[in-house]
């Protein structure tokens, strides 16, 4: 084997090793890209989770810190419970086949997370009433915090005690999400802007609502 042939073989071996090295580096960089993408997704999910938890903590703090009198809380509770009952009743009207499996608003909220059809109907009901998910969260939080000690006041009784509930909420509730939810509840009940449909048999007020748990 002459010198030229030996040099050519050596070059081929070097090129092969270089090519193998480049392929290894390419694979390594692809793995790094995958790892980076996974970490980015995890970070985004964690950020959203922390933001959601912070918003929930802020909501609970705001609800528990409300400076209303017992009478004022009863009046707000009355609006909240009536809107939540409207939502539950409307869901049953739209899903008559699921009346037995959706006995409370809690069951609706749980089912919508797993059932696409229920979720679509739920979204349509919220749209009818001009509500958003965060409004329902605010109203449910208020109900859980104050429902066990509050009483329902009929519309005529509410008007005897407070002439302008909207002004009261605007002045007293500083948390924006909670304020928005309560104001929308008042608007729905007072102005009748929500879709009105024939009445269907309904259980007593507190039986339709989510049970309060520790």
mmCIF file of C-alpha atoms in Angstrom:
data_model
loop_
_atom_site.group_PDB
_atom_site.id
_atom_site.type_symbol
_atom_site.label_atom_id
_atom_site.label_comp_id
_atom_site.label_asym_id
_atom_site.label_seq_id
_atom_site.Cartn_x
_atom_site.Cartn_y
_atom_site.Cartn_z
ATOM 1 C CA UNK A 1 0.000 0.000 0.000
ATOM 2 C CA UNK A 2 1.571 3.277 -1.104
ATOM 3 C CA UNK A 3 1.718 6.525 0.839
ATOM 4 C CA UNK A 4 -1.149 8.156 -1.098
ATOM 5 C CA UNK A 5 -3.527 5.267 -0.417
ATOM 6 C CA UNK A 6 -2.645 5.228 3.270
ATOM 7 C CA UNK A 7 -3.286 8.987 3.531
ATOM 8 C CA UNK A 8 -6.654 8.647 1.781
ATOM 9 C CA UNK A 9 -7.767 5.883 4.159
ATOM 10 C CA UNK A 10 -6.681 7.971 7.144
ATOM 11 C CA UNK A 11 -8.649 10.959 5.858
ATOM 12 C CA UNK A 12 -11.737 8.795 5.374
ATOM 13 C CA UNK A 13 -11.450 7.523 8.917
ATOM 14 C CA UNK A 14 -11.040 11.049 10.228
ATOM 15 C CA UNK A 15 -14.059 12.244 8.237
ATOM 16 C CA UNK A 16 -16.089 9.307 9.500
ATOM 17 C CA UNK A 17 -15.175 10.097 13.089
ATOM 18 C CA UNK A 18 -15.996 13.766 12.509
ATOM 19 C CA UNK A 19 -19.327 12.824 10.945
ATOM 20 C CA UNK A 20 -20.153 10.530 13.885
ATOM 21 C CA UNK A 21 -19.226 13.302 16.279
ATOM 22 C CA UNK A 22 -21.443 15.793 14.428
ATOM 23 C CA UNK A 23 -24.338 13.342 14.480
ATOM 24 C CA UNK A 24 -23.841 12.807 18.211
ATOM 25 C CA UNK A 25 -23.803 16.565 18.761
ATOM 26 C CA UNK A 26 -26.920 16.991 16.633
ATOM 27 C CA UNK A 27 -28.723 14.337 18.685
ATOM 28 C CA UNK A 28 -27.536 15.979 21.874
ATOM 29 C CA UNK A 29 -28.785 19.410 20.792
ATOM 30 C CA UNK A 30 -32.149 17.936 19.797
ATOM 31 C CA UNK A 31 -32.420 16.380 23.257
ATOM 32 C CA UNK A 32 -31.546 19.733 24.777
ATOM 33 C CA UNK A 33 -34.259 21.380 22.672
ATOM 34 C CA UNK A 34 -36.816 18.827 23.902
ATOM 35 C CA UNK A 35 -35.683 19.347 27.494
ATOM 36 C CA UNK A 36 -35.900 23.114 27.062
ATOM 37 C CA UNK A 37 -39.410 22.883 25.601
ATOM 38 C CA UNK A 38 -40.534 20.609 28.425
ATOM 39 C CA UNK A 39 -39.086 22.935 31.043
ATOM 40 C CA UNK A 40 -40.723 25.915 29.346
ATOM 41 C CA UNK A 41 -44.129 24.194 29.383
ATOM 42 C CA UNK A 42 -43.675 23.179 33.013
ATOM 43 C CA UNK A 43 -42.701 26.723 33.937
ATOM 44 C CA UNK A 44 -45.711 28.174 32.103
ATOM 45 C CA UNK A 45 -48.020 25.673 33.804
ATOM 46 C CA UNK A 46 -46.485 26.445 37.198
ATOM 47 C CA UNK A 47 -46.806 30.178 36.573
ATOM 48 C CA UNK A 48 -50.490 29.785 35.673
ATOM 49 C CA UNK A 49 -51.068 27.571 38.707
ATOM 50 C CA UNK A 50 -49.382 30.041 41.042
ATOM 51 C CA UNK A 51 -51.296 32.922 39.482
ATOM 52 C CA UNK A 52 -54.559 31.016 39.892
ATOM 53 C CA UNK A 53 -53.744 30.154 43.503
ATOM 54 C CA UNK A 54 -52.819 33.759 44.213
ATOM 55 C CA UNK A 55 -56.109 34.938 42.679
ATOM 56 C CA UNK A 56 -58.050 32.374 44.735
ATOM 57 C CA UNK A 57 -56.252 33.398 47.933
ATOM 58 C CA UNK A 58 -56.967 37.037 47.161
ATOM 59 C CA UNK A 59 -60.623 36.230 46.512
ATOM 60 C CA UNK A 60 -61.010 34.337 49.791
ATOM 61 C CA UNK A 61 -59.263 37.119 51.685
ATOM 62 C CA UNK A 62 -61.597 39.681 50.138
ATOM 63 C CA UNK A 63 -64.734 37.623 50.858
ATOM 64 C CA UNK A 64 -63.793 36.977 54.473
ATOM 65 C CA UNK A 65 -62.817 40.604 55.036
ATOM 66 C CA UNK A 66 -66.124 42.102 53.858
ATOM 67 C CA UNK A 67 -67.237 44.767 56.294
ATOM 68 C CA UNK A 68 -70.975 44.371 55.821
ATOM 69 C CA UNK A 69 -73.509 44.161 58.613
ATOM 70 C CA UNK A 70 -75.489 40.958 59.033
ATOM 71 C CA UNK A 71 -78.443 42.534 57.262
ATOM 72 C CA UNK A 72 -76.291 43.678 54.339
ATOM 73 C CA UNK A 73 -74.723 40.212 54.050
ATOM 74 C CA UNK A 74 -78.201 38.670 54.021
ATOM 75 C CA UNK A 75 -79.208 40.947 51.174
ATOM 76 C CA UNK A 76 -76.117 40.129 49.121
ATOM 77 C CA UNK A 77 -76.540 36.449 49.913
ATOM 78 C CA UNK A 78 -80.089 36.656 48.577
ATOM 79 C CA UNK A 79 -78.882 37.930 45.209
ATOM 80 C CA UNK A 80 -76.078 35.367 45.082
ATOM 81 C CA UNK A 81 -78.270 32.383 45.937
ATOM 82 C CA UNK A 82 -80.938 33.418 43.440
ATOM 83 C CA UNK A 83 -78.431 33.705 40.600
ATOM 84 C CA UNK A 84 -76.819 30.372 41.441
ATOM 85 C CA UNK A 85 -80.239 28.753 41.511
ATOM 86 C CA UNK A 86 -81.047 30.348 38.159
ATOM 87 C CA UNK A 87 -77.891 28.829 36.689
ATOM 88 C CA UNK A 88 -78.656 25.392 38.076
ATOM 89 C CA UNK A 89 -82.299 25.512 37.022
ATOM 90 C CA UNK A 90 -81.386 26.644 33.509
ATOM 91 C CA UNK A 91 -78.916 23.771 33.192
ATOM 92 C CA UNK A 92 -81.648 21.294 34.131
ATOM 93 C CA UNK A 93 -83.973 22.852 31.582
ATOM 94 C CA UNK A 94 -81.362 22.410 28.877
ATOM 95 C CA UNK A 95 -80.346 18.927 30.030
ATOM 96 C CA UNK A 96 -83.603 17.262 31.118
ATOM 97 C CA UNK A 97 -82.105 13.789 30.695
ATOM 98 C CA UNK A 98 -79.500 14.600 33.354
ATOM 99 C CA UNK A 99 -81.838 15.952 36.036
ATOM 100 C CA UNK A 100 -81.173 12.983 38.329
ATOM 101 C CA UNK A 101 -77.410 13.124 37.895
ATOM 102 C CA UNK A 102 -77.145 16.910 38.327
ATOM 103 C CA UNK A 103 -79.010 17.487 41.609
ATOM 104 C CA UNK A 104 -76.882 20.457 42.705
ATOM 105 C CA UNK A 105 -74.811 23.203 41.189
ATOM 106 C CA UNK A 106 -71.741 21.421 42.536
ATOM 107 C CA UNK A 107 -72.575 18.376 40.428
ATOM 108 C CA UNK A 108 -72.856 20.615 37.363
ATOM 109 C CA UNK A 109 -69.477 22.207 38.015
ATOM 110 C CA UNK A 110 -67.865 18.813 38.508
ATOM 111 C CA UNK A 111 -69.495 17.236 35.474
ATOM 112 C CA UNK A 112 -68.610 20.071 33.110
ATOM 113 C CA UNK A 113 -64.929 19.502 33.801
ATOM 114 C CA UNK A 114 -65.207 15.952 32.451
ATOM 115 C CA UNK A 115 -68.109 16.074 30.005
ATOM 116 C CA UNK A 116 -67.785 18.166 26.856
ATOM 117 C CA UNK A 117 -71.528 18.368 26.214
ATOM 118 C CA UNK A 118 -72.255 19.582 29.743
ATOM 119 C CA UNK A 119 -69.414 22.083 29.430
ATOM 120 C CA UNK A 120 -70.811 23.472 26.166
ATOM 121 C CA UNK A 121 -74.291 23.836 27.677
ATOM 122 C CA UNK A 122 -72.795 25.470 30.763
ATOM 123 C CA UNK A 123 -70.950 28.003 28.620
ATOM 124 C CA UNK A 124 -74.157 28.793 26.732
ATOM 125 C CA UNK A 125 -76.006 29.359 30.013
ATOM 126 C CA UNK A 126 -73.299 31.714 31.251
ATOM 127 C CA UNK A 127 -73.564 33.609 27.970
ATOM 128 C CA UNK A 128 -77.325 33.932 28.371
ATOM 129 C CA UNK A 129 -76.858 35.548 31.756
ATOM 130 C CA UNK A 130 -73.882 37.664 30.751
ATOM 131 C CA UNK A 131 -71.612 35.886 33.215
ATOM 132 C CA UNK A 132 -68.051 34.638 33.054
ATOM 133 C CA UNK A 133 -66.408 31.765 34.903
ATOM 134 C CA UNK A 134 -64.694 34.133 37.292
ATOM 135 C CA UNK A 135 -68.080 35.618 38.220
ATOM 136 C CA UNK A 136 -69.342 32.170 39.171
ATOM 137 C CA UNK A 137 -66.158 31.558 41.149
ATOM 138 C CA UNK A 138 -66.724 34.796 43.043
ATOM 139 C CA UNK A 139 -70.379 33.973 43.758
ATOM 140 C CA UNK A 140 -69.600 30.420 44.871
ATOM 141 C CA UNK A 141 -66.805 31.673 47.115
ATOM 142 C CA UNK A 142 -69.205 34.168 48.705
ATOM 143 C CA UNK A 143 -71.817 31.436 49.161
ATOM 144 C CA UNK A 144 -69.390 29.003 50.791
ATOM 145 C CA UNK A 145 -68.020 31.684 53.110
ATOM 146 C CA UNK A 146 -71.348 33.122 54.254
ATOM 147 C CA UNK A 147 -74.058 30.632 53.266
ATOM 148 C CA UNK A 148 -74.260 28.813 56.601
ATOM 149 C CA UNK A 149 -75.050 31.943 58.595
ATOM 150 C CA UNK A 150 -76.965 34.059 56.080
ATOM 151 C CA UNK A 151 -80.700 34.237 55.446
ATOM 152 C CA UNK A 152 -82.568 34.767 52.215
ATOM 153 C CA UNK A 153 -84.550 37.996 51.915
ATOM 154 C CA UNK A 154 -87.333 38.378 49.371
ATOM 155 C CA UNK A 155 -87.105 41.230 46.857
ATOM 156 C CA UNK A 156 -89.629 43.461 48.638
ATOM 157 C CA UNK A 157 -87.784 43.049 51.937
ATOM 158 C CA UNK A 158 -84.452 43.824 50.295
ATOM 159 C CA UNK A 159 -85.785 47.077 48.894
ATOM 160 C CA UNK A 160 -87.095 48.111 52.306
ATOM 161 C CA UNK A 161 -83.614 47.963 53.810
ATOM 162 C CA UNK A 162 -81.312 49.170 51.017
ATOM 163 C CA UNK A 163 -82.343 51.391 48.140
ATOM 164 C CA UNK A 164 -79.187 51.047 46.034
ATOM 165 C CA UNK A 165 -77.361 47.737 46.403
ATOM 166 C CA UNK A 166 -75.128 48.522 43.430
ATOM 167 C CA UNK A 167 -73.763 51.608 45.175
ATOM 168 C CA UNK A 168 -73.220 49.628 48.364
ATOM 169 C CA UNK A 169 -71.215 46.951 46.537
ATOM 170 C CA UNK A 170 -69.204 49.502 44.578
ATOM 171 C CA UNK A 171 -68.263 51.405 47.721
ATOM 172 C CA UNK A 172 -67.605 48.444 50.016
ATOM 173 C CA UNK A 173 -66.093 45.702 47.833
ATOM 174 C CA UNK A 174 -62.575 46.548 46.702
ATOM 175 C CA UNK A 175 -61.585 43.225 45.101
ATOM 176 C CA UNK A 176 -62.429 43.740 41.425
ATOM 177 C CA UNK A 177 -63.353 40.130 40.609
ATOM 178 C CA UNK A 178 -65.620 39.881 43.653
ATOM 179 C CA UNK A 179 -67.155 43.284 42.963
ATOM 180 C CA UNK A 180 -67.845 42.353 39.330
ATOM 181 C CA UNK A 181 -69.474 39.073 40.322
ATOM 182 C CA UNK A 182 -71.729 40.655 42.945
ATOM 183 C CA UNK A 183 -72.711 43.544 40.678
ATOM 184 C CA UNK A 184 -73.656 41.139 37.890
ATOM 185 C CA UNK A 185 -75.715 39.090 40.329
ATOM 186 C CA UNK A 186 -77.604 42.213 41.390
ATOM 187 C CA UNK A 187 -78.090 43.282 37.774
ATOM 188 C CA UNK A 188 -79.439 39.895 36.703
ATOM 189 C CA UNK A 189 -82.000 39.764 39.509
ATOM 190 C CA UNK A 190 -82.981 43.444 39.514
ATOM 191 C CA UNK A 191 -83.152 44.239 35.812
ATOM 192 C CA UNK A 192 -84.357 40.881 34.529
ATOM 193 C CA UNK A 193 -81.859 40.936 31.685
ATOM 194 C CA UNK A 194 -81.359 37.197 31.908
ATOM 195 C CA UNK A 195 -83.440 34.925 29.700
ATOM 196 C CA UNK A 196 -86.691 34.068 31.391
ATOM 197 C CA UNK A 197 -88.014 30.565 30.833
ATOM 198 C CA UNK A 198 -90.985 28.608 32.216
ATOM 199 C CA UNK A 199 -90.530 27.521 35.788
ATOM 200 C CA UNK A 200 -89.534 23.934 36.478
ATOM 201 C CA UNK A 201 -89.948 22.125 39.803
ATOM 202 C CA UNK A 202 -87.014 22.942 42.053
ATOM 203 C CA UNK A 203 -85.804 21.825 45.427
ATOM 204 C CA UNK A 204 -85.585 24.204 48.404
ATOM 205 C CA UNK A 205 -82.911 26.871 48.087
ATOM 206 C CA UNK A 206 -80.134 25.309 50.131
ATOM 207 C CA UNK A 207 -80.688 21.822 48.703
ATOM 208 C CA UNK A 208 -79.844 23.115 45.244
ATOM 209 C CA UNK A 209 -76.567 24.668 46.365
ATOM 210 C CA UNK A 210 -73.152 23.115 46.913
ATOM 211 C CA UNK A 211 -72.731 21.671 50.383
ATOM 212 C CA UNK A 212 -70.269 23.571 52.556
ATOM 213 C CA UNK A 213 -67.242 21.439 53.363
ATOM 214 C CA UNK A 214 -64.172 21.989 55.487
#
